[in-house]
């Protein structure tokens, strides 16, 4: 089958269509494994976590003061304090030695366990010590005041974290609170990265006329690692069918996902498409997506594994990675990216954009005195990596819009 | 010196005052080291990087087509094409074999090196092949059209990245482009983490009356790791002067920064302050900051190393970490945090807040059809870790404001 034939079968898809098409053909989901709690940061939870215990396991004071029955303080004021007997003292980390009786107040530290019988805490600031055994309460409390109830943070039996969630620092804290110290997570997605193009040399080599150093292997390695994947570089592959076929087959066998970048020329892109078509089914799902930069993108699935032919231009490859590849890597193949919100910023120049195409514009941001943001476009061809280094993020001009006027609000995704 | 005396010497500072006070007393800056390019992601650059070469090193075509002298195409149209002799072909990755003569066009692929004498590229779509040796150009080009000029991405000798910058995927790409494969970076900031409080037990233990599992060691470990630091846990330390003093001294000797969390009760907080005062100079710089949650925070510097007494409430400890500790960890002590912009969202409830205090409110976000965001407050005491798990981020109510009304825009910092 010739490359030309392959190409004619596929249309240019929108980003949303490309995502849907990929999802329809994907079965990738990495294996489950168990890691110690401290190693679980940024990992994808493999199972729902249900609390075994109440957190906290008892009613707990949130203030230094006295545990009381709230009803014993009703009507108390500075001029007419409620007098209570000091019935005992709660020691930190210990159950109270006895039950609080009506008319009693027990000294309690912040974090201390309420004695049985008590239902509120009076802050020490609203008490006066009359003698060793008696205090005056100068302000009434309601039941539950200055108390964290047993199970108020987490109730035993409740679902605290769901499978597919990426674990943040606070999630580690919650797992510690419910006593989960061995955490079921997904293995990271293994991503093989290849660069093609006879013009490429490794960054360790001096440049010579006609040669440029490989950039995409390194930006993609960084993007994969940042998304929680396990990147492996396969280097610069010769731009002929046999070399490319062998290298991609090898990368595909050892990884869950393969990225082939480069092939900025039509000839190389066709060669990549031919290689993918020869590797297995269903093969190429789309060739070209309606975005700028990033149009010459190939999306494929081979035996259940996704394979992308990314554009050679560094900016284009990075933008396409963010849109189509990152969600897969971030969720270890579960296609459930974490929710994330773009910034809203006013664009500072009129920008033309064709309808029917998603445009992604590099921008730097400036914050105004009123807190609003301005987005200044960073102009420059998509082959220029320096433009991505200067920019704070990319503004999205959706495919329904024919450009934006200066002052219009756009979504900006930060790097 | 008793804890009481120490406390009286210090006022409650605003967040900004606390930052300035710390900066005035800090000399921390981690050592310089060199890592391979692929290991440099998220590391802090230790030196300015200057480009040795132009990127690209030659004029490069951005299209498949023909290299030409632009002036030879002026006036060309579909009805009256400019006829040019095909003088040669540029092969990918090679210098052209000769010089383009007036009246000539050389076949060139995307990414190919322009022959000497050429100053523009005509896209193949605007040419017609007349015979093996002649083409017609149907649309004129200007000098520089479809060409990336030598040094257009990066000019030799220019400063491409500055010391203190945190390396992102695109920065790895730029370093590859300029041939820097051994990267000078700062060592990560070593952070020792201790928890105090007689009520605490490790998460591996079953809870008993009065005891709760240590949460802060795990949230702080995650926050330090996420900020690029090297966290070490020192466990739960007994709540007496001698134990705490020895543990903190040990942590301080082995780390660049020490976090002591817990001590939600006044007694424990005072013990922490006493221990810090005994460790060295200048000691405690502030005790209490004007924020909510997070007020009972101790900031100290001992022999040039920062030391924080963080509140025992998990939410408070996380918020204070973000405000005061993260910038130090992220910049390996250089106190030059990366620029970051908050989201702007309309709060959905009236929220009271005292003036003279920075309030941080946990919120979940909802995106509206017009792209704007709504922030729904997550209510709950700052001792409840589950509220941080539910929230998308924290809204900042600045100290100049006395609360916000529903519909007002607030800054939201995402987790």
Short mmCIF file of C-alpha atoms in Angstrom, two decimals, chain A residues 37-39 41-42 52-58 60-62 64 92-95 109-111 113 144 146-149 152-154 160-161 165 167-181 197-200 202-223 225-226 233 239 264-269 313-314 318 326 338-344 365-367 370-373 380-381 383-392 411 414-415, chain B residues 37-39 41-42 52-58 60-62 64 92-95 109-111 113 144 146-149 152-154 160-161 165 167-181 197-200 202-223 225-226 233 239 264-269 313-314 318 326 338-344 365-367 370-373 380-381 383-392 411 414-415:
data_model
loop_
_atom_site.label_atom_id
_atom_site.label_comp_id
_atom_site.label_asym_id
_atom_site.label_seq_id
_atom_site.Cartn_x
_atom_site.Cartn_y
_atom_site.Cartn_z
CA UNK A 37 2.52 6.34 50.83
CA UNK A 38 5.54 8.67 50.46
CA UNK A 39 6.15 7.43 46.90
CA UNK A 41 2.70 11.71 45.03
CA UNK A 42 1.42 12.44 41.52
CA UNK A 52 -12.07 2.24 57.56
CA UNK A 53 -12.27 4.57 60.55
CA UNK A 54 -13.84 7.87 61.51
CA UNK A 55 -11.47 10.85 61.30
CA UNK A 56 -11.10 12.06 63.96
CA UNK A 57 -11.99 8.97 65.97
CA UNK A 58 -13.50 11.05 68.80
CA UNK A 60 -11.93 16.87 69.58
CA UNK A 61 -11.39 20.36 70.93
CA UNK A 62 -10.27 23.02 68.45
CA UNK A 64 -7.43 25.63 74.48
CA UNK A 92 -3.24 15.48 75.17
CA UNK A 93 -3.40 12.13 73.42
CA UNK A 94 -5.34 10.43 76.20
CA UNK A 95 -8.97 9.59 76.86
CA UNK A 109 -5.95 21.57 75.19
CA UNK A 110 -6.46 22.18 71.45
CA UNK A 111 -6.70 18.73 69.89
CA UNK A 113 -10.46 14.44 73.36
CA UNK A 144 -20.62 21.65 69.07
CA UNK A 146 -15.06 24.65 69.17
CA UNK A 147 -15.40 20.93 68.65
CA UNK A 148 -14.56 18.74 65.65
CA UNK A 149 -17.09 15.93 65.86
CA UNK A 152 -16.54 15.18 60.83
CA UNK A 153 -13.44 15.10 58.61
CA UNK A 154 -14.06 11.61 57.23
CA UNK A 160 -12.58 9.37 50.15
CA UNK A 161 -10.71 9.10 46.84
CA UNK A 165 -7.41 10.39 40.71
CA UNK A 167 -2.58 12.11 44.16
CA UNK A 168 -1.72 15.60 45.43
CA UNK A 169 -0.04 16.50 48.76
CA UNK A 170 -3.41 16.85 50.50
CA UNK A 171 -4.43 13.40 49.23
CA UNK A 172 -1.32 11.92 50.85
CA UNK A 173 -2.46 13.59 54.07
CA UNK A 174 -5.93 12.10 53.76
CA UNK A 175 -4.51 8.63 53.07
CA UNK A 176 -2.33 9.00 56.19
CA UNK A 177 -5.41 10.08 58.18
CA UNK A 178 -7.35 6.93 57.18
CA UNK A 179 -4.31 4.70 57.71
CA UNK A 180 -3.62 3.75 54.08
CA UNK A 181 0.16 3.50 53.88
CA UNK A 197 14.73 13.60 9.66
CA UNK A 198 18.07 13.44 7.83
CA UNK A 199 18.77 17.03 8.88
CA UNK A 200 18.93 16.13 12.59
CA UNK A 202 22.22 15.00 18.49
CA UNK A 203 22.79 18.07 20.70
CA UNK A 204 26.23 16.74 21.62
CA UNK A 205 27.44 17.31 18.03
CA UNK A 206 28.66 20.58 16.50
CA UNK A 207 26.35 21.91 13.81
CA UNK A 208 27.42 21.73 10.18
CA UNK A 209 25.77 23.25 7.09
CA UNK A 210 22.34 21.73 6.55
CA UNK A 211 22.22 20.06 9.99
CA UNK A 212 20.27 21.20 13.05
CA UNK A 213 20.27 19.74 16.54
CA UNK A 214 17.34 17.55 17.59
CA UNK A 215 15.02 19.61 19.83
CA UNK A 216 11.83 17.55 19.92
CA UNK A 217 13.32 14.51 21.67
CA UNK A 218 14.12 16.78 24.61
CA UNK A 219 10.94 18.85 24.80
CA UNK A 220 8.85 15.68 24.49
CA UNK A 221 10.96 13.88 27.10
CA UNK A 222 10.28 16.78 29.46
CA UNK A 223 6.57 16.88 28.68
CA UNK A 225 8.10 13.23 32.50
CA UNK A 226 6.12 16.24 33.71
CA UNK A 233 14.49 8.18 23.89
CA UNK A 239 14.61 8.65 7.17
CA UNK A 264 8.46 18.34 8.57
CA UNK A 265 8.72 17.64 4.85
CA UNK A 266 5.87 15.98 3.00
CA UNK A 267 8.09 13.06 1.98
CA UNK A 268 9.05 12.19 5.57
CA UNK A 269 5.47 12.53 6.79
CA UNK A 313 8.34 22.11 14.28
CA UNK A 314 9.07 22.25 18.02
CA UNK A 318 4.55 20.71 22.01
CA UNK A 326 -0.87 14.59 27.74
CA UNK A 338 -7.43 15.92 36.00
CA UNK A 339 -9.68 18.95 35.86
CA UNK A 340 -7.79 22.11 35.13
CA UNK A 341 -8.97 25.62 34.41
CA UNK A 342 -7.47 28.09 31.96
CA UNK A 343 -6.77 31.69 32.87
CA UNK A 344 -8.89 34.37 31.19
CA UNK A 365 0.87 37.66 30.51
CA UNK A 366 0.75 40.93 32.43
CA UNK A 367 -1.36 41.49 35.52
CA UNK A 370 -7.47 45.48 39.13
CA UNK A 371 -6.28 41.86 39.00
CA UNK A 372 -7.25 41.25 35.38
CA UNK A 373 -4.72 39.85 32.92
CA UNK A 380 7.29 33.93 15.53
CA UNK A 381 7.22 30.84 13.36
CA UNK A 383 9.79 26.24 14.21
CA UNK A 384 11.29 28.63 16.76
CA UNK A 385 11.73 27.00 20.17
CA UNK A 386 12.78 30.37 21.63
CA UNK A 387 9.18 31.61 21.28
CA UNK A 388 8.01 28.85 23.65
CA UNK A 389 10.71 29.83 26.14
CA UNK A 390 9.63 33.48 26.07
CA UNK A 391 5.90 32.73 26.38
CA UNK A 392 4.03 32.16 29.66
CA UNK A 411 -8.48 31.21 27.51
CA UNK A 414 -0.02 28.23 31.39
CA UNK A 415 3.13 26.18 30.86
CA UNK B 37 20.25 17.49 30.00
CA UNK B 38 17.56 14.82 30.45
CA UNK B 39 17.86 15.06 34.24
CA UNK B 41 13.72 19.11 34.11
CA UNK B 42 12.35 21.31 36.91
CA UNK B 52 27.54 29.58 21.33
CA UNK B 53 26.00 29.15 17.85
CA UNK B 54 23.25 30.63 15.74
CA UNK B 55 20.04 28.56 15.74
CA UNK B 56 19.45 27.60 13.01
CA UNK B 57 23.00 27.75 11.71
CA UNK B 58 21.84 28.62 8.17
CA UNK B 60 16.23 27.24 6.32
CA UNK B 61 13.11 26.59 4.27
CA UNK B 62 9.82 26.30 6.16
CA UNK B 64 8.37 22.15 0.49
CA UNK B 92 17.80 17.33 3.46
CA UNK B 93 20.64 17.74 5.91
CA UNK B 94 23.16 18.80 3.28
CA UNK B 95 24.59 22.06 2.03
CA UNK B 109 12.28 20.32 1.22
CA UNK B 110 10.88 21.80 4.46
CA UNK B 111 13.86 22.23 6.76
CA UNK B 113 19.27 24.68 3.73
CA UNK B 144 12.58 36.05 3.46
CA UNK B 146 9.00 30.83 3.91
CA UNK B 147 12.51 31.06 5.31
CA UNK B 148 13.80 30.89 8.90
CA UNK B 149 16.89 33.11 8.82
CA UNK B 152 16.35 33.84 13.86
CA UNK B 153 15.54 31.40 16.69
CA UNK B 154 18.66 32.14 18.76
CA UNK B 160 18.99 32.42 26.32
CA UNK B 161 18.26 31.44 29.93
CA UNK B 165 15.18 29.91 36.12
CA UNK B 167 13.76 24.46 33.58
CA UNK B 168 10.58 23.51 31.69
CA UNK B 169 10.28 21.09 28.74
CA UNK B 170 10.77 23.92 26.22
CA UNK B 171 13.91 25.03 28.05
CA UNK B 172 15.35 21.52 27.64
CA UNK B 173 14.61 21.89 23.93
CA UNK B 174 16.40 25.23 23.79
CA UNK B 175 19.41 23.84 25.66
CA UNK B 176 19.53 20.97 23.14
CA UNK B 177 19.33 23.48 20.28
CA UNK B 178 22.35 25.41 21.57
CA UNK B 179 24.27 22.22 22.36
CA UNK B 180 24.25 22.43 26.17
CA UNK B 181 23.99 18.81 27.31
CA UNK B 197 2.19 16.62 69.60
CA UNK B 198 1.52 13.88 72.13
CA UNK B 199 -1.80 13.14 70.39
CA UNK B 200 -0.08 11.98 67.18
CA UNK B 202 2.00 7.23 62.70
CA UNK B 203 -0.53 6.30 59.98
CA UNK B 204 0.54 2.67 60.26
CA UNK B 205 -0.99 2.45 63.77
CA UNK B 206 -4.64 1.87 64.65
CA UNK B 207 -6.27 4.86 66.28
CA UNK B 208 -7.08 4.74 69.97
CA UNK B 209 -9.07 7.21 72.11
CA UNK B 210 -7.30 10.57 72.20
CA UNK B 211 -4.86 9.71 69.38
CA UNK B 212 -5.02 10.87 65.75
CA UNK B 213 -2.78 9.90 62.86
CA UNK B 214 -0.08 12.33 61.77
CA UNK B 215 -1.25 14.12 58.60
CA UNK B 216 1.14 17.06 58.29
CA UNK B 217 4.29 14.99 57.79
CA UNK B 218 2.69 13.60 54.63
CA UNK B 219 1.11 16.74 53.17
CA UNK B 220 4.35 18.66 53.79
CA UNK B 221 6.45 15.86 52.30
CA UNK B 222 4.27 16.08 49.17
CA UNK B 223 4.44 19.86 49.02
CA UNK B 225 8.68 17.20 46.72
CA UNK B 226 6.28 18.98 44.36
CA UNK B 233 10.78 12.94 57.57
CA UNK B 239 6.40 17.10 73.18
CA UNK B 264 -1.86 23.23 67.93
CA UNK B 265 -2.10 23.89 71.66
CA UNK B 266 -0.59 27.01 73.16
CA UNK B 267 1.72 24.96 75.40
CA UNK B 268 3.28 23.07 72.48
CA UNK B 269 3.68 26.24 70.41
CA UNK B 313 -4.16 22.12 61.60
CA UNK B 314 -3.51 20.47 58.24
CA UNK B 318 -0.56 23.72 53.83
CA UNK B 326 7.32 27.16 48.74
CA UNK B 338 8.73 31.45 39.15
CA UNK B 339 6.06 33.85 37.99
CA UNK B 340 2.61 32.39 38.34
CA UNK B 341 -0.80 33.91 37.80
CA UNK B 342 -3.94 33.21 39.81
CA UNK B 343 -7.30 32.51 38.21
CA UNK B 344 -10.02 35.14 38.60
CA UNK B 365 -14.53 26.08 40.68
CA UNK B 366 -17.22 25.91 38.03
CA UNK B 367 -16.79 27.18 34.49
CA UNK B 370 -19.04 32.36 28.65
CA UNK B 371 -15.73 31.04 29.97
CA UNK B 372 -15.88 32.87 33.29
CA UNK B 373 -15.39 30.99 36.56
CA UNK B 380 -15.17 23.50 57.18
CA UNK B 381 -12.68 23.93 59.97
CA UNK B 383 -8.36 20.97 60.97
CA UNK B 384 -10.25 19.02 58.30
CA UNK B 385 -7.94 17.62 55.62
CA UNK B 386 -10.97 16.44 53.64
CA UNK B 387 -11.83 20.07 52.81
CA UNK B 388 -8.47 20.44 51.03
CA UNK B 389 -9.15 17.27 49.07
CA UNK B 390 -12.57 18.52 47.94
CA UNK B 391 -11.32 22.00 46.99
CA UNK B 392 -9.78 22.94 43.62
CA UNK B 411 -7.87 35.50 42.96
CA UNK B 414 -5.10 26.18 42.06
CA UNK B 415 -3.61 23.16 43.82
#
